[in-house]
Coordinates of C-alpha atoms and ligand atoms in Angstrom, one line a residue:
X1113 CA 0.0 -0.3 0.2
X1114 CA 1.0 3.4 -0.4
X1115 CA 1.6 5.8 2.3
X1116 CA -1.0 8.1 0.1
X1117 CA -4.3 5.3 0.2
X1118 CA -3.2 4.7 4.0
X1119 CA -3.7 8.7 4.8
X1120 CA -6.3 8.4 3.1
X1121 CA -8.0 5.4 5.1
X1122 CA -6.6 7.9 7.9
X1123 CA -8.7 10.6 7.0
X1124 CA -12.2 9.3 6.2
X1125 CA -11.6 7.2 9.8
X1126 CA -11.0 10.8 11.3
X1127 CA -14.3 12.2 9.9
X1128 CA -16.4 9.8 11.4
X1129 CA -17.4 9.2 15.2
X1130 CA -20.0 6.5 15.6
X1131 CA -17.6 3.9 17.0
X1132 CA -19.8 1.8 14.5
X1133 CA -18.4 3.6 11.5
X1134 CA -14.2 3.6 12.6
X1135 CA -15.1 -0.5 13.1
X1136 CA -15.9 -0.8 9.9
X1137 CA -13.5 1.6 8.0
X1138 CA -10.4 0.4 9.8
X1139 CA -11.6 -3.0 8.6
X1140 CA -12.2 -1.8 5.0
X1141 CA -8.2 -0.6 5.5
X1142 CA -7.3 -3.8 7.2
X1143 CA -9.2 -5.4 4.2
X1144 CA -6.2 -3.6 1.6
X1145 CA -2.8 -4.1 4.2
X1146 CA -0.1 -7.0 2.5
X1147 CA 0.1 -8.6 5.5
X1148 CA 3.4 -7.5 5.9
X1149 CA 2.4 -4.0 6.3
X1150 CA 0.1 -4.5 9.1
X1151 CA 1.9 -4.3 12.6
X1152 CA 3.2 -1.1 10.7
X1153 CA -0.1 -0.1 9.7
X1154 CA -2.2 -0.8 12.9
X1155 CA 1.0 0.9 15.4
X1156 CA 0.8 3.8 12.4
X1157 CA -3.3 4.6 13.1
X1158 CA -2.6 4.9 17.0
X1159 CA -0.6 7.5 16.2
X1160 CA 3.1 5.2 17.6
X1161 CA 5.6 3.0 15.9
X1162 CA 5.9 0.2 18.4
X1163 CA 3.8 -2.1 19.9
X1164 CA 2.1 0.1 23.6
X1165 CA 4.8 -1.7 26.0
X1166 CA 7.3 -0.9 24.1
X1167 CA 8.3 3.2 24.3
X1168 CA 9.7 5.2 21.0
X1169 CA 9.0 8.1 20.8
X1170 CA 10.3 11.0 18.2
X1171 CA 12.3 13.7 20.0
X1172 CA 11.2 16.3 18.0
X1173 CA 8.8 19.4 19.3
X1174 CA 6.4 20.9 17.4
X1175 CA 9.3 23.3 16.6
X1176 CA 11.7 21.8 14.9
X1177 CA 9.0 20.5 13.2
X1178 CA 8.0 23.7 12.3
X1179 CA 12.2 24.2 10.9
X1180 CA 11.3 21.1 9.2
X1181 CA 8.6 22.4 7.6
X1182 CA 10.3 26.1 6.3
X1183 CA 13.8 24.4 5.6
X1184 CA 11.7 22.5 2.9
X1185 CA 10.0 25.2 1.5
X1186 CA 13.3 27.4 1.0
X1187 CA 14.8 24.3 -1.2
X1188 CA 11.7 24.5 -2.9
X1189 CA 11.0 27.4 -3.7
X1190 CA 8.8 27.2 -6.1
X1191 CA 5.5 25.8 -3.6
X1192 CA 5.3 29.6 -2.3
X1193 CA 6.4 31.1 -6.2
X1194 CA 5.9 35.0 -6.2
X1195 CA 5.0 35.3 -2.6
X1196 CA 8.4 33.8 -1.4
X1197 CA 10.9 36.2 0.1
X1198 CA 12.2 38.8 -2.1
X1199 CA 16.2 38.9 -2.0
X1200 CA 17.3 35.0 -0.7
X1201 CA 15.5 33.0 -2.7
X1202 CA 18.5 31.3 -3.5
X1203 CA 19.8 31.1 0.0
X1204 CA 19.4 27.9 1.7
X1205 CA 20.6 28.9 5.4
X1206 CA 18.3 31.2 5.9
X1207 CA 15.0 30.2 5.8
X1208 CA 13.4 32.6 9.0
X1209 CA 11.1 34.3 6.5
X1210 CA 9.1 30.8 5.3
X1211 CA 9.6 29.8 9.4
X1212 CA 8.2 33.5 10.0
X1213 CA 5.3 31.9 7.3
X1214 CA 5.1 28.0 9.3
X1215 CA 4.1 29.6 12.1
X1216 CA 1.5 32.3 11.8
X1217 CA -0.6 29.8 9.4
X1218 CA 0.5 27.6 12.9
X1219 CA -0.7 30.0 15.2
X1220 CA -3.9 30.7 12.5
X1221 CA -5.0 26.9 12.3
X1222 CA -3.5 25.7 15.8
X1223 CA -3.0 21.7 14.1
X1224 CA 0.4 21.3 13.2
X1225 CA -1.0 18.6 10.7
X1226 CA -3.0 21.2 8.7
X1227 CA -0.3 23.2 8.7
X1228 CA 1.4 20.2 7.0
X1229 CA -0.7 19.3 4.4
X1230 CA -2.3 24.0 3.5
X1231 CA 2.3 24.2 3.3
X1232 CA 2.7 21.0 1.0
X1233 CA -0.7 21.9 -1.1
X1234 CA 0.9 23.8 -4.4
X1235 CA 3.8 20.8 -3.7
X1236 CA 4.4 19.7 -7.9
X1237 CA 5.4 16.4 -7.8
X1238 CA 2.9 14.8 -6.0
X1239 CA 4.6 12.6 -4.0
X1240 CA 2.3 9.5 -3.9
X1241 CA 4.3 6.9 -5.3
X1242 CA 6.0 6.1 -1.9
X1243 CA 5.2 3.0 0.1
X1244 CA 3.7 2.6 2.9
X1245 CA 6.7 0.4 4.9
X1246 CA 8.9 3.4 4.1
X1247 CA 8.0 6.1 5.5
X1248 CA 7.6 3.1 7.9
X1249 CA 10.9 2.6 8.0
X1250 CA 12.2 6.1 7.4
X1251 CA 9.9 7.6 11.1
X1252 CA 11.4 4.9 12.8
X1253 CA 15.0 6.2 11.9
X1254 CA 14.3 9.3 12.6
X1255 CA 12.8 8.2 16.4
X1256 CA 15.9 6.3 17.1
X1257 CA 18.3 8.8 15.9
X1258 CA 19.9 10.4 19.8
X1259 CA 22.6 11.9 20.7
X1260 CA 24.5 15.2 19.5
X1261 CA 23.2 16.7 16.4
X1262 CA 20.7 14.6 16.2
X1263 CA 18.1 17.2 16.2
X1264 CA 19.3 19.1 12.3
X1265 CA 19.7 14.9 11.2
X1266 CA 16.1 14.2 12.6
X1267 CA 14.9 17.6 11.0
X1268 CA 16.5 16.8 7.6
X1269 CA 15.2 13.6 7.7
X1270 CA 11.8 15.2 7.4
X1271 CA 12.4 16.8 5.4
X1272 CA 13.3 14.3 3.3
X1273 CA 10.5 12.0 3.7
X1274 CA 8.0 15.5 3.3
X1275 CA 10.1 15.5 -0.7
X1276 CA 8.8 11.8 -1.1
X1277 CA 5.0 12.5 0.3
X1278 CA 1.7 14.7 -0.7
X1279 CA 0.0 17.2 1.4
X1280 CA -2.5 14.9 2.9
X1281 CA 0.4 12.3 3.9
X1282 CA 2.0 15.5 5.0
X1283 CA -0.4 15.8 8.3
X1284 CA -0.9 12.6 9.2
X1285 CA 3.3 12.7 9.4
X1286 CA 3.7 15.7 11.4
X1287 CA 1.0 14.5 13.4
X1288 CA 2.5 11.6 14.5
X1289 CA 5.5 13.2 15.1
X1290 CA 3.9 15.3 17.4
X1291 CA 2.5 12.7 19.5
X1292 CA -1.1 14.6 17.8
X1293 CA -2.4 11.9 16.1
X1294 CA -5.7 11.9 17.2
X1295 CA -8.4 9.0 15.5
X1296 CA -10.6 8.4 18.3
X1297 CA -11.0 5.2 18.8
X1298 CA -8.5 2.5 20.6
X1299 CA -7.4 -1.5 21.2
X1300 CA -10.7 -2.4 21.6
X1301 CA -11.9 -1.1 17.9
X1302 CA -8.7 -2.3 16.9
X1303 CA -9.9 -5.7 17.6
X1304 CA -13.6 -5.1 16.6
X1305 CA -11.9 -4.4 13.6
X1306 CA -9.7 -7.4 12.6
X1307 CA -13.3 -9.8 13.8
X1308 CA -15.2 -7.2 10.9
X1309 CA -12.4 -7.7 8.6
X1310 CA -13.1 -11.8 8.6
X1311 CA -16.6 -11.9 9.1
X1312 CA -18.3 -8.7 9.1
X1313 CA -19.5 -8.6 12.4
X1314 CA -17.7 -8.8 16.0
X1315 CA -18.3 -12.3 16.3
X1316 CA -14.4 -12.8 16.8
X1317 CA -13.9 -9.6 19.5
X1318 CA -14.4 -11.8 22.1
X1319 CA -11.4 -14.4 21.5
X1320 CA -9.6 -11.4 20.1
X1321 CA -9.6 -9.7 23.1
X1322 CA -8.7 -12.6 25.4
X1323 CA -5.7 -13.1 22.0
X1324 CA -4.1 -9.7 22.5
X1325 CA -4.6 -10.3 26.9
X1326 CA -1.6 -12.6 26.7
X1327 CA -0.4 -11.0 24.9
X1328 CA -0.6 -8.2 24.5
X1329 CA 1.1 -6.5 20.9
X1330 CA -2.2 -6.2 18.7
X1331 CA 0.2 -5.5 15.3
X1332 CA 1.3 -9.0 16.0
X1333 CA -2.3 -10.0 16.1
X1334 CA -3.3 -8.0 13.6
X1335 CA -1.0 -9.7 12.2
X1336 CA -0.8 -13.1 12.9
X1337 CA -5.5 -13.4 12.7
X1338 CA -5.7 -12.0 9.2
X1339 CA -3.6 -15.1 8.1
X1340 CA -5.8 -16.4 5.8
X1341 CA -4.3 -19.4 6.0
X1342 CA -4.9 -19.2 9.9
X1343 CA -8.9 -20.5 11.6
X1344 CA -9.4 -19.3 14.7
X1345 CA -7.8 -22.2 16.7
X1346 CA -4.4 -22.1 14.8
X1347 CA -4.3 -18.4 15.8
X1348 CA -5.1 -19.2 19.0
X1349 CA -2.4 -21.9 19.0
X1350 CA 0.0 -19.9 17.4
X1351 CA -0.6 -16.7 18.9
X1352 CA 0.8 -18.1 22.8
X1353 CA 2.0 -16.2 26.3
X1354 CA 5.5 -14.8 25.1
X1355 CA 8.6 -13.9 28.1
X1356 CA 9.5 -10.2 27.4
X1357 CA 6.3 -9.5 25.9
X1358 CA 3.5 -8.1 28.4
X1359 CA 0.3 -9.9 30.0
X1360 CA -2.4 -7.7 30.6
X1361 CA -3.0 -8.2 34.0
X1362 CA -5.6 -9.1 36.3
X1363 CA -7.5 -6.6 38.6
X1364 CA -10.3 -6.7 41.7
X1365 CA -13.6 -6.0 41.8
X1366 CA -15.2 -4.4 45.0
X1367 CA -18.0 -6.0 47.4
X1368 CA -19.2 -4.0 50.3
X1369 CA -18.3 -6.8 53.5
X1370 CA -16.1 -9.7 53.8
X1371 CA -19.8 -11.3 54.3
X1372 CA -20.9 -10.6 50.2
X1373 CA -17.3 -12.0 49.0
X1374 CA -17.1 -15.2 50.9
X1375 CA -21.0 -16.0 49.4
X1376 CA -20.0 -15.1 46.2
X1377 CA -16.4 -17.0 45.9
X1378 CA -16.8 -19.3 48.7
X1379 CA -13.1 -20.4 49.5
X1380 CA -10.8 -17.4 49.1
X1381 CA -6.8 -16.4 49.1
X1382 CA -6.8 -13.4 51.4
X1383 CA -3.3 -11.7 51.3
X1384 CA -3.0 -8.1 52.1
X1385 CA -3.5 -5.1 50.0
X1386 CA -0.4 -3.2 49.1
X1387 CA 0.3 0.6 48.1
X1388 CA 2.8 0.8 45.6
X1389 CA 3.4 0.0 42.3
X1390 CA 1.8 -3.1 40.3
X1391 CA 4.7 -4.7 38.3
X1392 CA 4.8 -7.5 36.5
X1393 CA 8.6 -9.4 36.6
X1394 CA 10.0 -11.9 32.6
X1395 CA 13.0 -13.4 33.5
X1396 CA 14.1 -14.9 29.9
X1397 CA 16.4 -15.2 27.2
X1398 CA 16.9 -13.7 23.9
X1399 CA 17.6 -15.0 20.1
X1400 CA 21.8 -15.1 21.3
X1401 CA 20.7 -17.0 24.6
X1402 CA 21.3 -13.8 27.0
X1403 CA 19.8 -13.5 29.8
X1404 CA 17.3 -10.5 30.9
X1405 CA 14.9 -9.1 32.9
X1406 CA 12.3 -6.9 32.1
X1407 CA 8.9 -5.1 34.1
X1408 CA 6.1 -4.0 33.2
X1409 CA 3.7 -1.7 34.8
X1410 CA 0.0 -2.0 34.9
X1411 CA -0.2 -0.3 32.0
X1412 CA 2.2 -3.0 29.9
X1413 CA 5.0 0.8 29.9
X1414 CA 8.1 -1.3 30.5
X1415 CA 9.5 -0.4 34.0
X1416 CA 13.2 -2.4 33.7
X1417 CA 15.8 0.5 33.9
X1418 CA 13.8 1.8 36.8
X1419 CA 14.4 -0.9 39.0
X1420 CA 18.5 -2.1 37.9
X1421 CA 16.9 -4.1 41.8
X1422 CA 16.3 -6.8 39.2
X1423 CA 19.2 -8.0 38.6
X1424 CA 19.5 -9.8 41.7
X1425 CA 16.3 -12.0 39.8
X1426 CA 18.7 -14.3 38.9
X1427 CA 20.0 -15.2 41.9
X1428 CA 17.0 -14.9 44.3
X1429 CA 14.3 -16.9 41.4
X1430 CA 14.7 -20.5 40.7
X1431 CA 13.8 -20.7 37.4
X1432 CA 15.0 -20.7 33.3
X1433 CA 12.2 -18.8 32.5
X1434 CA 9.7 -16.9 34.1
X1435 CA 6.5 -14.3 34.4
X1436 CA 6.2 -12.9 37.4
X1437 CA 3.3 -10.9 38.8
X1438 CA 3.7 -8.5 42.2
X1439 CA 3.7 -5.2 43.5
X1440 CA 6.7 -2.9 43.9
X1441 CA 7.4 -0.9 47.4
X1442 CA 9.5 1.1 48.6
X1443 CA 11.0 0.3 52.0
X1444 CA 12.5 2.6 55.1
X1445 CA 16.5 2.4 54.1
X1446 CA 16.8 2.6 58.2
X1447 CA 13.5 1.0 59.7
X1448 CA 12.6 -1.6 57.1
X1449 CA 9.5 -0.2 57.0
X1450 CA 6.8 0.1 54.0
X1451 CA 6.5 3.4 52.8
X1452 CA 3.6 5.3 51.2
X1453 CA 2.7 5.3 47.5
X1454 CA 3.9 8.4 46.8
X1455 CA 7.1 7.7 48.5
X1456 CA 7.4 4.3 45.7
X1457 CA 6.3 6.4 43.0
X1458 CA 9.3 8.4 42.8
X1459 CA 11.3 5.3 42.0
X1460 CA 8.8 5.8 38.1
X1461 CA 12.4 8.4 36.8
X1462 CA 14.4 8.1 33.7
X1463 CA 17.6 10.0 35.4
X1464 CA 19.3 9.7 38.5
X1465 CA 17.9 6.3 38.0
X1466 CA 20.6 4.9 40.5
X1467 CA 21.1 7.4 43.4
X1468 CA 17.0 7.1 43.9
X1469 CA 17.5 3.2 44.1
X1470 CA 20.3 4.0 46.5
X1471 CA 18.5 6.3 48.3
X1472 CA 15.5 4.7 48.3
X1473 CA 15.2 0.5 48.0
X1474 CA 12.5 -1.2 47.2
X1475 CA 10.7 -5.1 47.9
X1476 CA 9.3 -6.8 44.9
X1477 CA 6.4 -8.4 46.9
X1478 CA 4.9 -11.5 44.5
X1479 CA 1.8 -12.6 44.0
X1480 CA 0.9 -14.5 41.1
X1481 CA 3.4 -17.2 38.3
X1482 CA 2.1 -17.0 34.8
X1483 CA 5.0 -19.1 33.3
X1484 CA 7.2 -20.9 34.1
X1485 CA 10.1 -23.0 32.4
X1486 CA 8.5 -22.4 29.2
X1487 CA 4.8 -23.4 30.3
X1488 CA 1.6 -21.2 30.7
X1489 CA 0.5 -21.5 34.2
X1490 CA -2.9 -19.2 33.2
X1491 CA -5.0 -22.2 33.2
X1492 CA -4.1 -23.5 36.2
X1493 CA -5.8 -23.0 39.8
X1494 CA -4.1 -20.0 41.4
X1495 CA -3.7 -22.4 44.6
X1496 CA -1.4 -25.2 42.5
X1497 CA -0.1 -21.5 40.7
X1498 CA 1.4 -20.2 44.7
X1499 CA 2.7 -24.1 44.9
X1500 CA 4.2 -23.0 42.3
X1501 CA 5.3 -19.5 43.1
X1502 CA 6.7 -20.9 46.5
X1503 CA 8.6 -23.4 44.9
X1504 CA 10.6 -20.5 42.3
X1505 CA 11.3 -17.7 45.6
X1506 CA 14.4 -19.0 47.0
X1507 CA 14.0 -19.6 50.7
X1508 CA 17.0 -17.0 51.8
X1509 CA 16.0 -13.7 49.1
X1510 CA 15.8 -10.5 50.3
X1511 CA 14.7 -8.6 47.1
X1512 CA 11.5 -11.0 45.6
X1513 CA 9.3 -12.3 48.7
X1514 CA 6.4 -13.6 48.4
X1515 CA 2.9 -11.7 49.9
X1516 CA 1.7 -14.3 52.8
X1517 CA -1.4 -15.0 52.0
X1518 CA -3.7 -17.0 54.3
X1519 CA -6.5 -19.5 52.7
X1520 CA -10.7 -19.2 54.8
X1521 CA -13.8 -19.9 53.9
X1522 CA -14.9 -17.9 57.0
X1523 CA -15.9 -14.3 56.3
X1524 CA -14.6 -13.5 60.5
X1525 CA -11.8 -14.4 59.4
X1526 CA -11.6 -12.6 55.9
X1527 CA -13.2 -9.1 57.9
X1528 CA -9.8 -9.5 60.9
X1529 CA -7.4 -10.2 58.2
X1530 CA -8.4 -7.1 56.8
X1531 CA -8.6 -4.9 60.2
X1532 CA -4.8 -6.4 60.6
X1533 CA -3.7 -5.0 57.6
X1534 CA -5.6 -2.0 57.6
X1535 CA -4.0 -1.9 60.9
X1536 CA -0.7 -2.5 60.1
X1537 CA -1.5 0.5 57.3
X1538 CA -1.4 -1.8 53.8
X1539 CA -4.6 -0.8 52.3
X1540 CA -6.4 -4.1 53.6
X1541 CA -7.0 -7.1 51.6
X1542 CA -6.9 -8.5 48.8
X1543 CA -9.3 -11.2 48.1
X1544 CA -8.9 -14.6 45.0
X1545 CA -10.8 -17.3 44.5
X1546 CA -9.0 -20.0 45.9
X1547 CA -9.0 -22.1 42.0
X1548 CA -9.6 -19.3 39.9
X1549 CA -7.4 -18.8 36.6
X1550 CA -6.1 -16.0 35.8
X1551 CA -7.8 -13.4 34.0
X1552 CA -7.1 -9.8 32.7
X1553 CA -9.3 -7.1 33.8
X1554 CA -11.9 -6.4 36.1
X1555 CA -14.5 -9.3 35.0
X1556 CA -16.1 -12.6 36.9
X1557 CA -15.3 -12.3 40.6
X1558 CA -12.2 -13.5 40.6
X1559 CA -10.5 -11.0 42.9
X1560 CA -12.3 -9.3 44.6
X1561 CA -11.7 -6.0 47.3
X1562 CA -13.4 -4.7 50.3
X1563 CA -14.9 -1.4 49.9
X1564 CA -14.2 0.4 53.2
X1565 CA -16.3 0.2 56.1
X1566 CA -19.0 3.7 55.8
X1567 CA -18.1 5.9 57.9
X1568 CA -14.3 6.5 57.2
X1569 CA -14.0 8.5 54.2
X1570 CA -18.2 9.7 53.6
X1571 CA -20.2 8.0 51.8
X1572 CA -18.3 7.3 48.5
X1573 CA -15.9 4.4 49.5
X1574 CA -13.2 4.3 47.2
X1575 CA -11.8 7.1 45.6
X1576 CA -12.4 8.2 42.0
X1577 CA -10.1 7.8 38.5
X1578 CA -11.1 10.6 35.9
X1579 CA -9.6 11.3 33.0
X1580 CA -8.7 15.0 32.9
X1581 CA -10.9 16.8 30.0
X1582 CA -10.0 20.4 29.9
X1583 CA -9.0 23.0 31.7
X1584 CA -11.7 26.8 33.0
X1585 CA -8.2 30.0 33.3
X1586 CA -10.1 31.5 35.9
X1587 CA -10.2 34.5 38.7
X1588 CA -8.6 35.8 41.1
X1589 CA -6.1 34.0 43.2
X1590 CA -5.1 30.6 41.4
X1591 CA -6.0 33.3 37.7
X1592 CA -1.8 33.4 38.5
X1593 CA -1.7 30.2 37.6
X1594 CA -3.2 30.0 34.5
X1595 CA -5.6 27.4 35.6
X1596 CA -8.7 27.9 37.8
X1597 CA -10.6 24.7 37.5
X1598 CA -11.2 21.7 35.7
X1599 CA -12.9 19.2 33.9
X1600 CA -13.2 15.5 34.4
X1601 CA -15.3 12.3 33.3
X1602 CA -15.4 8.5 33.7
X1603 CA -15.8 5.8 31.1
X1604 CA -18.9 4.6 28.9
X1605 CA -19.7 2.7 27.2
X1606 CA -18.2 2.3 23.6
X1607 CA -14.9 4.8 24.7
X1608 CA -16.9 7.8 24.9
X1609 CA -15.5 9.7 28.1
X1610 CA -18.0 11.7 30.4
X1611 CA -18.1 14.1 33.0
X1612 CA -18.6 13.7 36.2
X1613 CA -17.0 16.8 38.0
X1614 CA -15.3 20.5 37.1
X1615 CA -13.1 21.0 40.2
X1616 CA -11.6 24.0 40.7
X1617 CA -10.8 23.3 45.7
X1618 CA -9.7 21.0 47.0
X1619 CA -5.7 21.2 45.0
X1620 CA -2.9 22.6 46.7
X1621 CA -1.2 25.4 45.2
X1622 CA 1.7 23.0 44.1
X1623 CA -0.4 20.3 42.3
X1624 CA -2.2 23.7 41.1
X1625 CA 1.0 24.5 39.7
X1626 CA 1.3 20.2 38.5
X1627 CA -1.5 20.0 36.4
X1628 CA -0.8 22.7 35.0
X1629 CA 2.8 22.2 33.2
X1630 CA 1.1 18.7 33.0
X1631 CA -2.0 19.9 30.9
X1632 CA -0.3 22.2 28.5
X1633 CA 2.2 19.0 27.6
X1634 CA -1.1 17.7 26.2
X1635 CA -3.5 20.1 25.3
X1636 CA -5.5 20.0 21.8
X1637 CA -7.1 22.6 20.1
X1638 CA -10.7 21.0 19.1
X1639 CA -13.3 19.2 21.3
X1640 CA -11.8 14.9 21.4
X1641 CA -14.5 12.8 19.8
X1642 CA -15.3 10.7 22.5
X1643 CA -15.7 13.7 25.0
X1644 CA -19.7 13.5 25.6
X1645 CA -20.7 16.8 28.1
X1646 CA -23.3 19.4 28.6
X1647 CA -21.6 22.3 26.3
X1648 CA -22.6 24.7 29.7
X1649 CA -19.1 22.7 30.8
X1650 CA -17.2 23.1 28.0
X1651 CA -13.8 24.3 29.1
X1652 CA -11.3 26.9 27.8
X1653 CA -8.9 25.2 27.2
X1654 CA -9.4 20.8 25.8
X1655 CA -6.8 18.0 27.1
X1656 CA -6.6 15.0 25.1
X1657 CA -7.8 11.8 27.2
X1658 CA -4.4 11.3 28.5
X1659 CA -3.7 12.3 32.5
X1660 CA -5.6 10.2 35.5
X1661 CA -6.1 11.4 39.0
X1662 CA -7.8 9.6 41.6
X1663 CA -10.2 11.7 42.7
X1664 CA -12.0 11.3 46.6
X1665 CA -15.0 12.7 47.3
X1666 CA -17.6 13.1 49.9
X1667 CA -20.4 12.1 47.7
X1668 CA -22.0 11.5 45.1
X1669 CA -25.5 12.9 43.3
X1670 CA -27.8 12.9 40.5
X1671 CA -26.3 15.9 38.3
X1672 CA -29.1 17.1 35.5
X1673 CA -25.8 18.6 33.9
X1674 CA -23.1 15.9 33.9
X1675 CA -23.0 13.5 31.0
X1676 CA -21.9 10.9 33.8
X1677 CA -26.2 11.5 35.1
X1678 CA -23.8 11.7 38.8
X1679 CA -21.6 14.3 40.1
X1680 CA -18.9 14.2 42.9
X1681 CA -19.1 16.3 46.1
X1682 CA -16.6 18.5 47.4
X1683 CA -14.2 16.8 44.9
X1684 CA -10.6 16.2 45.9
X1685 CA -7.4 15.4 43.7
X1686 CA -5.2 13.1 45.6
X1687 CA -2.6 11.8 43.6
X1688 CA -1.1 11.5 39.8
X1689 CA -2.5 8.4 38.1
X1690 CA 0.1 7.9 35.9
X1691 CA 0.5 4.3 35.9
X1692 CA -3.2 4.4 34.2
X1693 CA -4.2 5.4 30.8
X1694 CA -8.1 6.2 29.1
X1695 CA -8.9 3.3 28.9
X1696 CA -8.2 1.9 32.7
X1697 CA -9.5 4.9 33.9
X1698 CA -12.9 4.1 36.4
X1699 CA -16.0 3.5 34.3
X1700 CA -19.7 4.5 35.1
X1701 CA -20.2 1.1 35.3
X1702 CA -18.0 0.7 38.9
X1703 CA -19.0 4.3 39.8
X1704 CA -22.7 2.8 41.0
X1705 CA -20.7 -0.1 43.0
X1706 CA -18.5 2.7 44.6
X1707 CA -21.2 4.3 46.6
X1708 CA -22.0 3.0 49.8
X1709 CA -25.7 1.8 51.1
Ligands
ATP2020 P1 -6.0 1.0 43.9 O1 -6.7 2.6 43.0 O2 -7.1 0.8 44.9 O3 -4.7 1.1 43.8 P2 -6.4 0.0 41.1 O4 -7.4 0.5 40.7 O5 -5.2 0.7 40.8 O6 -6.4 0.1 43.1 P3 -7.6 -2.6 41.2 O7 -8.8 -3.6 40.0 O8 -8.6 -1.7 42.3 O9 -7.0 -1.5 40.6 O10 -6.5 -3.9 41.9 C1 -5.5 -4.3 42.2 C2 -4.4 -3.0 42.4 O11 -4.0 -3.7 43.9 C3 -2.7 -4.1 42.2 O12 -2.5 -3.1 40.4 C4 -2.5 -4.2 42.5 O13 -1.4 -3.0 42.2 C5 -2.2 -3.9 43.8 N1 -1.7 -4.8 45.1 C6 -1.6 -4.6 46.1 N2 -1.7 -5.1 46.6 C7 -2.1 -6.4 46.2 C8 -1.9 -8.2 46.1 N3 -2.0 -8.7 47.1 N4 -3.1 -9.2 44.8 C9 -3.2 -8.3 44.2 N5 -2.9 -7.4 43.6 C10 -2.1 -6.3 44.6

């Protein structure tokens, strides 16, 4: 497929907002792709170059993209023709006139993609013939370049690319580089579209979702599934859990009391609920036989470089290879006590890792094992997985510890264990069905946490993880921060985002400043298609659905204005949930579970 045709598909997808229409259009795109193009096309359509669990950023600011556009125009003065700069038409080194023009247009359109498209629209050589994989490879080269002089080389790479594509392609290419491709769909829609490609309906969607959960690489799954020679059974056989590619983690449901939980799951394995960072650890060997340890968050982001302690895994664990599930928590260097989440989360960093590791040691509390020595354990009952885990962690291990647990069918015993954990400063108990298989996500009753008792946090039993949708500039004291209040929403059906609160109080000055900085980075000129809200709530500045915040509130009240149909009373910002993306925010359905009584 040529990139020009690919860009045409993206344009059509961009023009619709109903999920079903997007699904059908994506399916049309998939039908036209060659097998080897499928992974790249999937990642690119999501604005990426690699699967979600890998990170490959372009590291090229909007300003540098403007510079590349200017440089391209300077090299091709016929595009501006007579309107071009007098006097320095042939001086390729002085692009300032062009830079000013590009900047002006960018200010008018507010969209770097549209800017590029408009500028290139007068291009003489159409540039329709370059194929998708050539553009993908060039983009990858631009992203991978780093070190001295890389900014200039990246700009040069983009200028070359612009010379070989048409105006519409340029629109999408620069949006991808700028991290601003928003086509309004995500993983689930791609899975639906895959099923649609083969059957014209969603009949394989559930099966595809299960496969994705075992090995979270959408491009690879798409390529395997779309192989016309393979039946669904054969795809399932081929697409197995893999070392180095994360399994989508299991999550917990909530229930009111120990009694309800026992009624629901009968025999339970009960563990402390640690307040740290979820971590999935993969120990394996690469193709050359070299050992590796990689770790991932619940959000599938790789965190290996943040935890140098992982290198000890080979000494403390007894296996050829394995995938482990657990929680990493910071410990006080002097007392060995477990520290609060806020402390642990300071380990999530790119720079100064070694010094931080020295200052804030961590322990890995392991509670599950998903594969060992080449065998998948996802369908092995939890009680047996626990035995295998016990044999995998060496007795003298100091950094990799097994989370303690009790086995019970007694609600009182469960309740007592929960209270004990709370008294120890942990988050209470995590209750798991004794013989359950490992299943990603929150569906079914395998993992359950207890809602807090009434009275302790007001009428809401838990905090909500909300998506920031935009902000209001505000007046008075807060106006100096450039942000007076912000709008948050929850996840509704079909990936829609519905508003639940406008928050302007319950935030410290520090949080205000940090929030503004974070929102600046994800600002977007137009309302994202997924947002559903009453126009009276329209914020001054929209942001992409990219920041999840944990919000505590006293209660939920009926609301005629918020599209989630409930509003949060006295909302307060608890923390930024960098470990979650918008797809993992609290859903409107879950909100109902969080209300006590
Ligand atoms: P919370 O906001 O309460 O952390 P969450 O929305 O992040 O919850 P839940 O599904 O409610 O996720 O709870 C599961 C999370 O609890 C896991 O992702 C993990 O980080 C943490 N956790 C702590 N201890 C355990 C444990 N023993 N078993 C499983 N998860 C645990």
